[in-house]
Coordinates of C-alpha atoms and ligand atoms in Angstrom, one line a residue:
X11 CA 82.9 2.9 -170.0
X12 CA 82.6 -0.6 -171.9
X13 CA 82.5 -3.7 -169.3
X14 CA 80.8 -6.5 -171.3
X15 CA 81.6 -6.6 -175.2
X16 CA 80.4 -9.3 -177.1
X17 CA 81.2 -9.3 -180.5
X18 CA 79.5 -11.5 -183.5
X19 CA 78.9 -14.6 -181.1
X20 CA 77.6 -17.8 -183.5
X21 CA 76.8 -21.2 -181.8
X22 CA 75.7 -24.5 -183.3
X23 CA 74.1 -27.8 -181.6
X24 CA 74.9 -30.2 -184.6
X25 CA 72.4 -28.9 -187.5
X26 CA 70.8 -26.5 -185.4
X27 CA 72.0 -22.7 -185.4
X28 CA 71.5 -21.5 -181.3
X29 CA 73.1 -18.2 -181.6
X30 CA 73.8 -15.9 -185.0
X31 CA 76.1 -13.2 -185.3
X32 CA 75.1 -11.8 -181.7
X33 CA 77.3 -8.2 -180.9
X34 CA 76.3 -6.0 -178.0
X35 CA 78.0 -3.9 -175.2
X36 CA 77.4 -3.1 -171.7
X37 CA 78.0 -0.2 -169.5
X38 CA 79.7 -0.5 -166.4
X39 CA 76.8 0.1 -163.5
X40 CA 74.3 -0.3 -166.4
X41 CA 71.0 -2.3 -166.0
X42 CA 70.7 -4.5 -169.2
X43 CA 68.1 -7.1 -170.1
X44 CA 68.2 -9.8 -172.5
X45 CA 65.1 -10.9 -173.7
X46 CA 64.0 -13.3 -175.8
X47 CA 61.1 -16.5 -175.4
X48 CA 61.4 -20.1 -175.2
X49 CA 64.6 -21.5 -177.0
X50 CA 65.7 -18.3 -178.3
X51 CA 69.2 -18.8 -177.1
X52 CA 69.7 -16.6 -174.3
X53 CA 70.9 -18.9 -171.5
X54 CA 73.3 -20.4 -174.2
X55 CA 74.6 -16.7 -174.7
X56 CA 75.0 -16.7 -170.5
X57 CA 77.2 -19.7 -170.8
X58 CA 79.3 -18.3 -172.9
X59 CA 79.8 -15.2 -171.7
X60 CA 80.4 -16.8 -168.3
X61 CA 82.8 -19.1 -169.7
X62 CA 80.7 -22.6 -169.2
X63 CA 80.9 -23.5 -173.0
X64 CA 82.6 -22.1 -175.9
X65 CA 81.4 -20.2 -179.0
X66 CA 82.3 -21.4 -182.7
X67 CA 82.9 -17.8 -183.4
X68 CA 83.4 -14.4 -182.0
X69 CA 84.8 -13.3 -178.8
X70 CA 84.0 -12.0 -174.8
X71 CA 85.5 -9.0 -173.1
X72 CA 85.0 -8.4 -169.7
X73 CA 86.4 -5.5 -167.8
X74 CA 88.9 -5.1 -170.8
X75 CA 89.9 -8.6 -170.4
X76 CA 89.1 -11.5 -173.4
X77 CA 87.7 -14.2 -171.1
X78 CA 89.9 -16.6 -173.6
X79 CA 92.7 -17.1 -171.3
X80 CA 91.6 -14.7 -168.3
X81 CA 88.6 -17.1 -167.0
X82 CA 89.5 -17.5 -163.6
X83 CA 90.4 -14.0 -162.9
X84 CA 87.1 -12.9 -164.7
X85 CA 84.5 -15.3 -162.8
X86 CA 86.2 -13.8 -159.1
X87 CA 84.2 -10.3 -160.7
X88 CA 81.0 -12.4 -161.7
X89 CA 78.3 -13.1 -159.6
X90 CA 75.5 -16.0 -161.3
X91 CA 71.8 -16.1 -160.7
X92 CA 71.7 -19.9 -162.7
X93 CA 68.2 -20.7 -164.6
X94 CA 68.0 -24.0 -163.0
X95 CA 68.4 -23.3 -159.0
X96 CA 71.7 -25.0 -157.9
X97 CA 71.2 -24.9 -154.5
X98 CA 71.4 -28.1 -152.3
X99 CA 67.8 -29.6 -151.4
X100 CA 68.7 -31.4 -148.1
X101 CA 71.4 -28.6 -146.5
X102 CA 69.2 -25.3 -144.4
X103 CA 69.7 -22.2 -146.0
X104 CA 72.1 -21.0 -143.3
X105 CA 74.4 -24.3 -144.5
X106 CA 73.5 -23.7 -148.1
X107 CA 75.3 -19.9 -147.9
X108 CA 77.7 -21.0 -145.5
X109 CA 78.6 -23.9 -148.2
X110 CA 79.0 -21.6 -151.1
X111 CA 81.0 -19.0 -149.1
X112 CA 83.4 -21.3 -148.1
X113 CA 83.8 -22.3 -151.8
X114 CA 84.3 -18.5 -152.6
X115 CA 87.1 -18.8 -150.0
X116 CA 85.5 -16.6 -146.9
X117 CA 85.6 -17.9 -143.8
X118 CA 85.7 -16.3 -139.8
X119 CA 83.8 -13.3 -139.1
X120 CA 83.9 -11.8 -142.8
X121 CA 81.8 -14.9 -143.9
X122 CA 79.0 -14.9 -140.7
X123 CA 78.7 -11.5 -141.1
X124 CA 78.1 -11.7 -145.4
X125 CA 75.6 -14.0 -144.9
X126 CA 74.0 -12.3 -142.0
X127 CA 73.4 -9.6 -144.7
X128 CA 72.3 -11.7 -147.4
X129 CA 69.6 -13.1 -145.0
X130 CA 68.8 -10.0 -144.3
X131 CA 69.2 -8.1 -147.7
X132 CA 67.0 -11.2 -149.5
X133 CA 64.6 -11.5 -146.1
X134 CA 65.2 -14.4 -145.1
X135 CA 66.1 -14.1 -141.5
X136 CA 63.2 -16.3 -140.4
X137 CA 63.8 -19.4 -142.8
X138 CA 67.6 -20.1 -142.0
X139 CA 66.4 -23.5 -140.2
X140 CA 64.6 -24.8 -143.4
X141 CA 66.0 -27.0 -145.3
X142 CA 65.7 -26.0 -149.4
X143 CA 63.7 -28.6 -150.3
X144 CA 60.8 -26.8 -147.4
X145 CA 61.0 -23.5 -149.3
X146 CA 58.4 -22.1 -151.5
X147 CA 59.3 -21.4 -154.9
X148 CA 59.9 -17.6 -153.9
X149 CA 62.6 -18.1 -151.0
X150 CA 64.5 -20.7 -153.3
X151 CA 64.7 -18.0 -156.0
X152 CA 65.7 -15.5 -153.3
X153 CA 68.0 -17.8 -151.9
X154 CA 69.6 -18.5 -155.4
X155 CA 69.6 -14.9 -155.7
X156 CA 71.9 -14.5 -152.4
X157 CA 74.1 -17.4 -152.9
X158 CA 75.4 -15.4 -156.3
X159 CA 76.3 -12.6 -154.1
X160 CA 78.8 -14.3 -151.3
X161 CA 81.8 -12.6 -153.1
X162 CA 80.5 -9.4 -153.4
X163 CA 80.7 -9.4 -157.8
X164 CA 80.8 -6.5 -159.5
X165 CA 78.7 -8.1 -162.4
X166 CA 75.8 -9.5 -161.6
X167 CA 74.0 -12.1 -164.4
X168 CA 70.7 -13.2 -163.5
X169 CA 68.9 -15.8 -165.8
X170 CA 65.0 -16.0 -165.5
X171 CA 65.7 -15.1 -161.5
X172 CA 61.9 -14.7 -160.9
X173 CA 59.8 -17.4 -162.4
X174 CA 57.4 -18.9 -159.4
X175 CA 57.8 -16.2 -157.6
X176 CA 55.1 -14.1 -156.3
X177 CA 54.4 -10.6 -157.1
X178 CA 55.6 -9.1 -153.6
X179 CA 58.6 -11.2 -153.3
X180 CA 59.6 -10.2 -157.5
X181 CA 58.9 -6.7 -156.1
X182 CA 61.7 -6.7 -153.4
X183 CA 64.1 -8.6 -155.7
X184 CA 63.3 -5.5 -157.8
X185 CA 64.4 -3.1 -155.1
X186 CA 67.3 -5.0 -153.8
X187 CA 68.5 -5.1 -157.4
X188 CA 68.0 -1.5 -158.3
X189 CA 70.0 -0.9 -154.3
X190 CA 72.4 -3.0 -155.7
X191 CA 73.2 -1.4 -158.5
X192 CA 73.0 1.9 -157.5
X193 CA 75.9 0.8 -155.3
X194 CA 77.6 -0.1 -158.1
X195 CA 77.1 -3.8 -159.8
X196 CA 76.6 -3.6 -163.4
X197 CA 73.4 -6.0 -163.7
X198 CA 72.6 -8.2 -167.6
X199 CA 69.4 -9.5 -166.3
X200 CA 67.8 -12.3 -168.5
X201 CA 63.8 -13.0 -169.3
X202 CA 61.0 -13.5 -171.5
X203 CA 58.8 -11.2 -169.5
X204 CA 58.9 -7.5 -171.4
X205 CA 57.3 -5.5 -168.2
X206 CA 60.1 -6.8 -166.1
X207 CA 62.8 -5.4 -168.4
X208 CA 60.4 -2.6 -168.7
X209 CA 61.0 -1.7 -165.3
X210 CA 64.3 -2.4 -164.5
X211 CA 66.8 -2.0 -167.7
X212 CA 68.1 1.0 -169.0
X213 CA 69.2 -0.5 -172.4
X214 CA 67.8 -4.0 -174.1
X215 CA 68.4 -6.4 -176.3
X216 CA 65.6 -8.8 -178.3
X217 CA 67.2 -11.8 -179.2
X218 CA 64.9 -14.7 -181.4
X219 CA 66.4 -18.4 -182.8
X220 CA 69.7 -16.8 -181.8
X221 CA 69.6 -13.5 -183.4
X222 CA 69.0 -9.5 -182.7
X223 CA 65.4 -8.5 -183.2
X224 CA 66.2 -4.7 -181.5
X225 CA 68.9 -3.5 -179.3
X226 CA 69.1 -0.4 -177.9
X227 CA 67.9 1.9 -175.2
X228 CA 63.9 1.6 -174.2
X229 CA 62.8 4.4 -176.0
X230 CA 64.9 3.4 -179.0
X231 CA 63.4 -0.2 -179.0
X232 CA 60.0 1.3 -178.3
X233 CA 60.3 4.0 -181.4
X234 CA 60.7 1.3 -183.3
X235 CA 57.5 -0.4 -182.2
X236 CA 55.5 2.6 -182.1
X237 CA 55.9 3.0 -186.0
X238 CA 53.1 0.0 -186.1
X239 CA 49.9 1.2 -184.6
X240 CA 46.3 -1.2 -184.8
X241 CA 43.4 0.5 -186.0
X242 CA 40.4 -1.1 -185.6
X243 CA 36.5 0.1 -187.0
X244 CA 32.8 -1.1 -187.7
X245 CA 31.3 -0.6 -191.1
X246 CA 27.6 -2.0 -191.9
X247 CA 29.1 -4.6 -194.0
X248 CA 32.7 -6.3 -194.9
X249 CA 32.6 -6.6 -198.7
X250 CA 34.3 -10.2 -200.2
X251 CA 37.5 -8.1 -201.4
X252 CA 37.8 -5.6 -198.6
X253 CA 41.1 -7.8 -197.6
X254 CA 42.3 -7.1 -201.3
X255 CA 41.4 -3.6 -201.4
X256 CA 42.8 -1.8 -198.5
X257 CA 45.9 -4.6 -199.0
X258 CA 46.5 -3.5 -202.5
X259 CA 46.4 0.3 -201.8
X260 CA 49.9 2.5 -201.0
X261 CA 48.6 3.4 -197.5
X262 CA 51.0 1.3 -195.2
X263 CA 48.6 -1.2 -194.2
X264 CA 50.2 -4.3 -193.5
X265 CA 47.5 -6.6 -192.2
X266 CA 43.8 -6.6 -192.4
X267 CA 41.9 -9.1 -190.1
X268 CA 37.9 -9.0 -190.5
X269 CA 35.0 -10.2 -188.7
X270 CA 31.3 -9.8 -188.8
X271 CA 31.1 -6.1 -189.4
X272 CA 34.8 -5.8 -187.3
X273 CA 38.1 -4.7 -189.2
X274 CA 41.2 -4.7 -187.7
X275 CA 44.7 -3.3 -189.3
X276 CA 48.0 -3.3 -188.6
X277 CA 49.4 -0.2 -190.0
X278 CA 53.1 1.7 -190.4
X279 CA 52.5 5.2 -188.9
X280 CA 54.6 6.5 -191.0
X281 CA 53.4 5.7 -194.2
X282 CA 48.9 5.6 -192.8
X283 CA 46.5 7.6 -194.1
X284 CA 42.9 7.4 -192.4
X285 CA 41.6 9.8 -195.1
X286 CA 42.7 7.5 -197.2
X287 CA 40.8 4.9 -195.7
X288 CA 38.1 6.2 -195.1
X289 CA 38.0 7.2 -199.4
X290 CA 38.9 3.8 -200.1
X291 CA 35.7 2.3 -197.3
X292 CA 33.7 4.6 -199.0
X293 CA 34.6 3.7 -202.7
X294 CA 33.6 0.5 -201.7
X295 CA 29.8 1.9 -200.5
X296 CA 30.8 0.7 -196.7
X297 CA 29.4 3.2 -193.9
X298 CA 31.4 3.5 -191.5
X299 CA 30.2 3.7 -187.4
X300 CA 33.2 3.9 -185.4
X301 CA 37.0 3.8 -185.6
X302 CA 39.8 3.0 -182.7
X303 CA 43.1 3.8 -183.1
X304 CA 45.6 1.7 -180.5
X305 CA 48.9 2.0 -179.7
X306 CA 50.8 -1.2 -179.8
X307 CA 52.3 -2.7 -176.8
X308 CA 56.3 -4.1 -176.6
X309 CA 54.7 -7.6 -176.5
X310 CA 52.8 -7.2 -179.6
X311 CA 55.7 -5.6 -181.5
X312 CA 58.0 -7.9 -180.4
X313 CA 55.3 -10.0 -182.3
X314 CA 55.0 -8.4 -184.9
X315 CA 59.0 -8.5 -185.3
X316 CA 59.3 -12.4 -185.1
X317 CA 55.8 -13.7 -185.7
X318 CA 56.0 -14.8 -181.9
X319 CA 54.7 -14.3 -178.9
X320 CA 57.5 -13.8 -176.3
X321 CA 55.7 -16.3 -173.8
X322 CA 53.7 -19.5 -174.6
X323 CA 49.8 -19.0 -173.1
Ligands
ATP30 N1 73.6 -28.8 -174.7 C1 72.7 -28.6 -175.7 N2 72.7 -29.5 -176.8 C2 71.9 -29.4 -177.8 N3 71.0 -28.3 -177.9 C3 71.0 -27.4 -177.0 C4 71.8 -27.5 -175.8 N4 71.6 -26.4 -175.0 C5 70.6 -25.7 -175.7 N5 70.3 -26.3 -176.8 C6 69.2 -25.8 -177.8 O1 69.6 -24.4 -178.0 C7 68.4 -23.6 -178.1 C8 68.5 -22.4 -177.2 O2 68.5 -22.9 -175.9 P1 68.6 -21.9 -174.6 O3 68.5 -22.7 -173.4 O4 69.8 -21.1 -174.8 O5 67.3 -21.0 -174.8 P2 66.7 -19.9 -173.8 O6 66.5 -18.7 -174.6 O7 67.5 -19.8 -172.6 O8 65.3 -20.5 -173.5 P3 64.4 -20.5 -172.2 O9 63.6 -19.2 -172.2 O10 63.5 -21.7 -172.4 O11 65.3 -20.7 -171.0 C9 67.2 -24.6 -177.8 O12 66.7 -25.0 -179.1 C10 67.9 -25.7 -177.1 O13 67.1 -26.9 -177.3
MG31 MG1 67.1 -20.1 -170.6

């Protein structure tokens, strides 16, 4: 069954295009991940979906319901994990999930014992003294994490939820989602690392300068990368024109990088030959002493796609 539907979404910031024509769908109890680097548009696409600005174009269903006009009845369902922590430096973490439940209107024994179990749920049973501002990057992620989850939502968004957070801490935040959702939730979860969505999302969607790259289910997306593979291979020598020569043959090569007696392509599988480059190498008197064939990874194809690299280092 449908729960999310997001149909040809467009957004401009004065001259500047954010999102394009953006259309997906979501299960309900579906792990989805939205990736996409720096600037691509993706918490701008949160903020609309959750209601926080407004799209020039397209519309938001959620649960059946178009969030034009349904809003406050659709945000009870949605829990946020916000980019930017919202939490409040100077209150402890016990007063921090205590302030926020009271805003989600629990109170008595229903809201000790919720955040009795988000303490425990997010481990941090031992920190409920500190204030924020004493918390390592990690616990104020988990924290932001469990302050989303007060009101129990059925939808659970989570935008970049694990940047400066350290690998065993991302690793629980894994599990508890996964628990989570195996409960139940339905979880979009947002970042520009392609081994997290890797690991957690049944279906994704690559979004670049506010448009769809792939979309689909991991072995879809990943068919489509693994029509590029990278052959690499020494000759004795790299002739002026080898660029032009393998380039200009019908052999699917679609980019030759050489150094010293190193070649490198980047080939379409379906289209590759290596007899036929090996005729062509040896047309042009090369000898050849070894040849690699590697299979691309997400992060390259999603470089290949978009010219980018989904993280700046
Ligand atoms: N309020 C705003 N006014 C003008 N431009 C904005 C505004 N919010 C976002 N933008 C621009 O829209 C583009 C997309 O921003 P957005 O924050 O949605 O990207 P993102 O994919 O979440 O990036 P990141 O991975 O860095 O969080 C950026 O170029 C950003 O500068
Ligand atoms: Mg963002």
């Amino acid at each position: 069954m449908t729960y999310l539907k997001v149909t040809n979404i467009s957004k401009a910031y004065g001259t500047q295009q954010v999102l394009q024509d953006v259309s997906f769908e979501i299960q309900k109890g579906e792990r989805f991940g939205l990736i996409g680097p720096n600037g691509a548009g993706k918490s701008t696409l949160i903020d609309i979906i959750t209601g926080l600005i407004k799209a020039d174009q397209g519309q938001v269903v959620i649960d059946g319901q178009n969030i034009k006009g349904h809003l406050a009845q659709i945000r009870g369902k949605i829990g946020l994990v916000p980019q930017d922590i919202g939490l409040i430096e100077n209150l402890t973490v016990y007063d921090n999930l205590y302030y926020f439940a009271c805003l989600y209107g629990l109170s008595g024994q229903s809201l000790k014992d919720k955040i009795d179990q988000i303490l425990q749920a997010m481990g941090l049973e031992d920190a409920t003294k500190k204030k924020v501002k004493e918390l390592s990057g990690g616990m104020k992620r988990r924290l932001n994490i469990g302050a989303a989850l007060l009101h129990d939502p059925e939808f659970l968004i989570l935008d970049e939820p694990t940047v400066g957070v350290d690998p065993q801490s991302r690793q629980r935040i894994f599990e508890f989602l996964k628990q989570l959702n195996e409960s139940g939730t339905t979880i979009l979860y947002i970042s520009h690392y392609m081994e997290e969505v890797e690991a957690l999302c049944h279906r994704i969607f690559l979004l670049d300068q506010g448009r769809q790259v792939a979309y689909g289910t991991q072995d879809q997306v990943k068919a489509l990368v693994r029509q590029s593979n990278r052959i690499r291979f020494e000759i004795d020598r790299v002739p002026a024109n080898l660029t032009a020569v393998l380039m200009a043959q019908d052999n699917g090569i679609k980019e030759v990088q050489s150094e010293w007696n190193q070649v490198s392509l980047l080939v379409d599988v379906t289209i590759f030959s290596m007899m036929k480059l090996i005729k062509c190498l040896e047309a042009q008197d090369c000898v050849i002493k070894s040849i690699y064939v590697e299979d691309i990874s997400l992060e390259e194809t999603f470089l290949q796609l978009t010219g980018k690299r989904l993280r700046d280092e």
